[in-house]
Each structure stands twice: as structure tokens, then as C-alpha cells.
Short mmCIF file of C-alpha atoms and ligand atoms in Angstrom, two decimals:
data_model
loop_
_atom_site.label_atom_id
_atom_site.label_comp_id
_atom_site.label_asym_id
_atom_site.label_seq_id
_atom_site.Cartn_x
_atom_site.Cartn_y
_atom_site.Cartn_z
CA MET A 7 64.53 98.66 90.28
CA SER A 8 66.53 100.25 87.46
CA SER A 9 69.43 102.52 88.01
CA ILE A 10 69.34 106.36 87.82
CA THR A 11 70.30 107.61 84.68
CA ILE A 12 70.98 111.31 83.18
CA ARG A 13 67.43 110.38 81.50
CA SER A 14 65.59 109.72 84.82
CA LEU A 15 66.79 113.15 86.25
CA GLN A 16 65.83 115.07 82.78
CA ALA A 17 62.56 113.37 83.24
CA MET A 18 62.32 114.46 87.12
CA LYS A 19 62.94 118.10 85.91
CA ALA A 20 60.22 117.85 83.48
CA ARG A 21 57.79 116.37 85.77
CA GLN A 22 58.75 119.16 88.36
CA GLU A 23 59.83 116.36 90.96
CA LYS A 24 62.83 117.35 92.81
CA PHE A 25 65.86 114.99 93.26
CA THR A 26 68.60 114.68 95.90
CA VAL A 27 72.34 114.43 95.34
CA LEU A 28 75.03 113.78 98.13
CA THR A 29 78.39 113.34 98.30
CA ALA A 30 80.03 110.29 98.73
CA TYR A 31 83.74 109.18 98.91
CA ASP A 32 83.50 105.36 99.74
CA ALA A 33 81.57 102.16 99.18
CA THR A 34 79.45 101.95 102.62
CA PHE A 35 78.27 105.39 102.44
CA ALA A 36 77.59 105.05 99.08
CA GLN A 37 75.40 102.05 99.26
CA ASN A 38 73.54 103.83 102.59
CA ALA A 39 73.28 106.87 100.47
CA ALA A 40 71.58 105.19 97.36
CA SER A 41 69.59 102.63 99.61
CA ALA A 42 68.06 106.03 101.23
CA GLY A 43 66.51 107.38 97.72
CA VAL A 44 69.40 109.48 96.98
CA GLU A 45 69.34 109.68 93.19
CA ALA A 46 72.93 111.00 92.40
CA LEU A 47 76.09 110.56 94.14
CA LEU A 48 78.90 112.94 93.78
CA VAL A 49 82.13 112.10 94.39
CA GLY A 50 83.43 115.59 95.01
CA ASP A 51 86.85 116.64 95.21
CA SER A 52 85.58 118.22 98.55
CA LEU A 53 87.15 115.13 99.93
CA GLY A 54 90.47 117.21 99.95
CA MET A 55 89.13 118.62 102.90
CA VAL A 56 86.96 116.18 104.75
CA LEU A 57 88.75 113.09 104.26
CA GLN A 58 92.29 114.56 103.51
CA GLY A 59 92.27 117.42 106.09
CA HIS A 60 93.42 120.06 103.62
CA ASN A 61 91.82 123.50 103.79
CA SER A 62 90.98 123.78 99.86
CA THR A 63 90.55 121.22 97.14
CA LEU A 64 93.22 122.29 95.14
CA PRO A 65 95.69 119.49 96.50
CA VAL A 66 93.50 116.70 95.20
CA SER A 67 94.94 114.52 92.43
CA ILE A 68 93.13 112.59 89.47
CA GLY A 69 94.45 109.35 90.97
CA ASP A 70 92.55 110.25 94.19
CA MET A 71 89.20 111.32 92.07
CA ALA A 72 89.75 107.75 90.28
CA TYR A 73 90.31 105.71 93.52
CA HIS A 74 87.39 107.17 95.51
CA THR A 75 85.01 106.74 92.26
CA ALA A 76 85.88 103.28 92.05
CA CYS A 77 85.00 102.79 95.79
CA VAL A 78 81.55 104.83 95.42
CA ALA A 79 80.85 102.55 92.48
CA ARG A 80 81.10 99.01 93.94
CA GLY A 81 79.13 100.37 97.15
CA ASN A 82 76.59 101.89 94.80
CA ALA A 83 76.16 98.86 92.70
CA MET A 84 74.98 96.84 95.71
CA ALA A 85 71.83 99.38 96.49
CA GLU A 86 68.60 97.87 95.03
CA ARG A 87 68.10 101.41 93.05
CA PRO A 88 71.81 102.49 92.10
CA ALA A 89 72.15 106.16 91.76
CA LEU A 90 74.11 107.82 89.04
CA VAL A 91 77.89 108.87 90.05
CA MET A 92 78.96 111.90 89.27
CA THR A 93 82.91 112.88 89.57
CA ASP A 94 84.55 116.10 90.12
CA LEU A 95 87.84 116.51 87.62
CA PRO A 96 90.13 118.23 90.13
CA PHE A 97 92.15 121.15 90.27
CA MET A 98 94.22 121.66 86.76
CA SER A 99 93.31 118.39 85.73
CA TYR A 100 91.31 119.70 82.34
CA GLY A 101 93.39 123.27 81.63
CA THR A 102 93.72 121.85 78.20
CA LEU A 103 91.47 119.43 75.87
CA GLU A 104 93.92 116.72 76.23
CA GLN A 105 94.38 116.79 80.09
CA GLY A 106 90.45 117.08 80.22
CA LEU A 107 89.90 113.89 77.98
CA GLU A 108 92.37 111.96 79.93
CA SER A 109 91.23 112.93 83.16
CA ALA A 110 87.73 111.87 82.16
CA ARG A 111 88.57 108.73 80.64
CA LYS A 112 89.94 107.95 84.35
CA VAL A 113 87.17 108.52 86.39
CA MET A 114 84.78 107.27 83.72
CA GLN A 115 86.64 104.02 83.69
CA ALA A 116 86.54 103.93 87.51
CA GLY A 117 83.17 103.84 87.43
CA ALA A 118 81.72 107.33 87.05
CA HIS A 119 78.69 107.85 84.95
CA MET A 120 79.48 111.68 84.51
CA VAL A 121 82.01 114.44 85.24
CA LYS A 122 81.60 117.53 86.76
CA VAL A 123 84.12 120.40 85.97
CA GLU A 124 83.88 124.32 87.27
CA GLY A 125 83.61 127.15 85.36
CA ASP A 126 81.94 129.25 82.42
CA ASP A 127 82.25 130.01 78.79
CA TRP A 128 85.75 128.75 78.61
CA LEU A 129 84.85 125.29 79.07
CA VAL A 130 82.65 124.99 75.83
CA PRO A 131 85.51 123.27 73.85
CA LEU A 132 85.96 120.63 76.54
CA ILE A 133 82.33 119.70 76.91
CA GLN A 134 81.77 119.78 73.45
CA ALA A 135 84.75 117.28 73.14
CA LEU A 136 83.55 114.96 76.21
CA SER A 137 80.02 115.17 74.79
CA ASN A 138 81.28 114.03 71.45
CA GLN A 139 83.33 111.06 73.38
CA GLY A 140 79.96 109.98 74.94
CA VAL A 141 80.68 111.52 78.42
CA PRO A 142 78.07 113.36 80.27
CA VAL A 143 79.21 116.56 81.68
CA CYS A 144 77.93 118.49 84.94
CA ALA A 145 79.23 122.33 84.86
CA HIS A 146 79.67 124.15 88.19
CA LEU A 147 78.92 127.83 88.19
CA GLY A 148 78.68 130.48 90.97
CA LEU A 149 81.06 129.63 93.77
CA THR A 150 83.86 127.30 92.37
CA PRO A 151 86.00 126.21 95.05
CA GLN A 152 89.05 125.36 92.83
CA SER A 153 88.95 129.37 91.98
CA VAL A 154 88.87 130.37 95.72
CA ASN A 155 92.36 132.18 95.25
CA LYS A 156 91.13 134.05 92.38
CA LEU A 157 87.66 134.68 94.06
CA GLY A 158 89.29 136.00 97.15
CA GLY A 159 87.66 133.42 99.47
CA TYR A 160 84.38 131.28 99.63
CA ARG A 161 81.91 134.14 98.79
CA VAL A 162 78.38 134.54 97.47
CA GLN A 163 78.56 134.93 93.67
CA GLY A 164 76.14 137.02 91.43
CA ARG A 165 75.17 139.59 93.90
CA GLU A 166 75.67 142.40 91.41
CA LYS A 167 73.08 142.73 88.30
CA ASP A 168 76.01 142.32 85.51
CA HIS A 169 77.40 139.46 87.35
CA ALA A 170 74.07 137.79 87.79
CA ASP A 171 73.15 138.33 84.11
CA ALA A 172 76.40 136.92 82.92
CA MET A 173 75.82 133.71 84.95
CA ILE A 174 72.81 133.00 83.07
CA ARG A 175 74.37 133.60 79.72
CA HIS A 176 76.96 131.47 80.68
CA ALA A 177 74.52 128.69 81.83
CA GLN A 178 73.08 128.96 78.53
CA THR A 179 75.87 129.02 76.57
CA LEU A 180 77.30 125.57 78.50
CA GLU A 181 74.01 123.95 77.91
CA GLN A 182 74.04 124.75 74.07
CA ALA A 183 78.08 123.18 74.59
CA GLY A 184 76.16 120.04 75.84
CA ALA A 185 76.24 120.30 79.52
CA ASP A 186 73.80 117.53 80.88
CA ILE A 187 73.45 119.13 83.95
CA LEU A 188 74.49 122.52 85.61
CA LEU A 189 75.31 122.96 89.38
CA LEU A 190 75.22 126.38 91.25
CA GLU A 191 76.86 127.07 94.47
CA CYS A 192 76.45 129.98 96.63
CA VAL A 193 74.35 132.01 94.68
CA PRO A 194 71.27 134.27 95.66
CA SER A 195 68.19 132.40 95.68
CA GLN A 196 66.40 134.51 93.09
CA LEU A 197 69.35 134.44 90.57
CA ALA A 198 69.22 130.66 90.92
CA ALA A 199 65.49 130.24 90.35
CA ASP A 200 65.59 132.60 87.29
CA LEU A 201 68.83 130.72 86.18
CA THR A 202 66.97 127.57 86.19
CA ALA A 203 63.93 128.72 84.59
CA ALA A 204 66.32 129.66 81.75
CA VAL A 205 67.61 126.71 80.68
CA SER A 206 66.07 123.06 79.89
CA VAL A 207 68.82 120.95 81.67
CA PRO A 208 68.43 120.12 85.28
CA VAL A 209 69.87 122.53 87.80
CA ILE A 210 71.42 121.36 90.87
CA GLY A 211 71.78 123.67 93.87
CA ILE A 212 73.86 124.19 97.12
CA GLY A 213 73.34 127.42 99.22
CA ALA A 214 71.33 128.32 96.15
CA GLY A 215 67.73 128.60 97.59
CA GLY A 216 64.77 126.33 97.11
CA GLY A 217 64.23 127.21 93.21
CA THR A 218 66.43 124.63 91.84
CA ASP A 219 65.45 121.40 90.35
CA ALA A 220 67.70 119.52 92.90
CA GLN A 221 69.90 120.09 96.12
CA VAL A 222 73.19 118.60 97.11
CA LEU A 223 74.86 118.77 100.34
CA VAL A 224 78.62 117.40 101.59
CA MET A 225 77.64 114.46 103.14
CA HIS A 226 79.92 115.22 106.45
CA ASP A 227 77.93 118.44 106.74
CA MET A 228 74.35 116.99 106.79
CA LEU A 229 75.55 114.05 109.27
CA GLY A 230 76.52 116.90 111.56
CA LEU A 231 80.14 116.05 111.45
CA ASN A 232 81.76 119.16 110.49
CA ALA A 233 83.61 120.72 113.59
CA ASN A 234 84.79 123.70 112.22
CA HIS A 235 82.60 126.72 110.22
CA VAL A 236 79.19 125.28 109.53
CA PRO A 237 77.81 127.27 106.15
CA ARG A 238 74.37 128.57 106.67
CA PHE A 239 73.12 126.53 103.74
CA VAL A 240 73.58 123.21 105.79
CA LYS A 241 71.51 121.61 107.70
CA ASN A 242 72.16 118.97 110.12
CA PHE A 243 69.65 115.90 109.43
CA MET A 244 71.20 113.60 112.65
CA ILE A 245 69.03 115.25 114.79
CA GLU A 246 66.04 113.63 117.00
CA GLY A 247 68.60 110.35 117.41
CA ARG A 248 68.25 109.44 113.89
CA THR A 249 70.55 106.84 112.28
CA VAL A 250 72.57 107.70 109.39
CA GLN A 251 69.91 105.96 106.79
CA GLN A 252 67.20 107.85 108.55
CA ALA A 253 69.09 110.95 108.34
CA MET A 254 69.71 110.31 104.64
CA ALA A 255 66.06 109.37 103.93
CA ALA A 256 64.88 112.51 105.99
CA TYR A 257 67.27 114.79 103.58
CA VAL A 258 65.44 113.18 100.52
CA ASP A 259 62.12 113.51 101.65
CA GLU A 260 62.66 117.32 102.55
CA VAL A 261 64.07 117.84 99.42
CA LYS A 262 61.01 116.38 97.36
CA SER A 263 58.93 118.11 99.48
CA GLY A 264 60.50 121.45 99.35
CA ALA A 265 60.86 121.25 102.97
CA PHE A 266 64.67 121.65 102.38
CA PRO A 267 66.01 124.31 101.94
CA ALA A 268 64.28 126.67 103.83
CA GLU A 269 64.64 130.51 103.46
CA GLU A 270 66.92 131.00 106.14
CA HIS A 271 69.16 128.55 104.22
CA GLY A 272 69.68 130.91 100.93
CA PHE A 273 71.20 134.15 100.02
CA SER A 274 69.66 137.43 99.33
CA ALA A 275 71.16 139.55 96.40
O1 KIV B 23 83.19 118.72 95.88
C1 KIV B 23 82.23 118.78 96.13
O2 KIV B 23 81.60 118.14 97.00
C2 KIV B 23 81.28 120.20 95.76
C3 KIV B 23 80.03 120.18 95.94
C4 KIV B 23 80.14 121.24 97.35
C5 KIV B 23 79.06 120.71 95.18
O3 KIV B 23 81.54 120.22 94.28
#
């Protein structure tokens, strides 16, 4: 079976078929997730929390991201249908155009197929430059964990009408700049559905309800390994004595059927 590409994900949006994204940080889990039918693997800077034990993503370096991307790319390549590999550019690694291009070079040469960056309109020049260099981009809006200090905590974003309207405008601006995919974290379900309808690129959600084109979860959360605070948008798929592969396959099935996320996993305005 051929690998998943940006075009596969765009075609799925056009067919209104939901797709599934899961974080992965190493070869074994990457191979298992791709084999379970996960369409895109996110080498998330959440690795700073779930692998490194930090209380935010801020300490993660571009070297860490390149290392884990290479591990994931090797495992993913062993799956019958390799997934698309998307890698986060970490905190302060894309503050200038030069830094952003150099950071993208490192993770793309390590095996990523696209990069993810957090922010709104200020990302326009970087997204244009990356697109010109042939680097697909996912733009992360809503709760952007690299800005946790500015946001005053991990809080739902876009509850006020002016903020919600601005988020939709930003999404459209980023699409026009060349973003290939958008990711929305912790926003009211209705806002996520409205934003998804307002753009033509695929929108991935986490804590954004069932109205987006795709869902992403942090792997450790959906495997029930998070011993600390479990956010309401998380579902533990390891119930009923499932194996890791079965849990990942159940996640894929529930995203495709619309069973996950349920209403209780989302937020109201
Ligand atoms: O780093 C990460 O894992 C992420 C997801 C939470 C979307 O950005």
C-alpha cells in the first residue's frame, strides 16, 4: 500500500472521511501506530513532558526533535502503509525566518514530511518561505502550548466572540499564506466546526469536538499512561484488556465512525 501524503489527507477531507493522528516519538510505537491505520504521526514537542519529564514543552531543542523524528521515520518506514510524519518546530526555533528555515531543514532531513508551527498572523512570512522551499506546513492555533506563559496556563481559547472571530480570520490568512493543514487545540466545539467549514485545508482537532476533519491525541494519554492530570478531551483506549495495537486500532475506528470524540470530550463557548 502506498504511503499517506498531504494529498491523501486533502482527498479525505474532500470525501468527508475523518483521519487519525497520533503522537509518536520512537520507532516501535511509530510502526505500531501506522500499522493500526493511523494516517499521520506527530513527533510532538509534547515529548518534553511525556518523555523528558518537564512541566512544559519549552525546554525541547531542535536536536531533540530531529533525533526523535529520525527514530519515528525508521519505524514508520517498516509499516505496510507508512503514515505522514509531521514534526513540531520547538519553542523559539522559528522566531526569525532564518531560524525557521534552518530548523525545518534539520527535521525534514531527519525524515519529517511536514513541520508544525504554533501561532497566528505573524507566521505568514515563515509559511510562505517554507512553502517556497517545498516544505509543507501545519499551523497550530487555539491553545498553543509554547505560549503557555503568555496565555496564563493551559486554558480553552476562543470562548469570547471577538477572539473566536479572530481565530477564524487567522485560519483563513494562514491557509492563504500556504499552510497545508491547520491544528486546533482546546477551543469550543462550535468554533472548531465553524472554522473547519471556513477553510479548504484539513483541520485536525484536540479538545475541539467532533466537527473537525481529523483528531490527534498524545499517545501516552490514549494508552492510559498519564498518571497526572488527565484532560477532559482524552479517552483511554486501553480498556477491556486491549493490546497497544488494538487500542490504536480502536482509536482509528472511533475517529472514523465519529464515536470519538463524544460530546463530553469537548468544550462549550
Ligand atoms: O506536541 C504535541 O503533541 C502537540 C499536540 C498536543 C497537538 O502539539
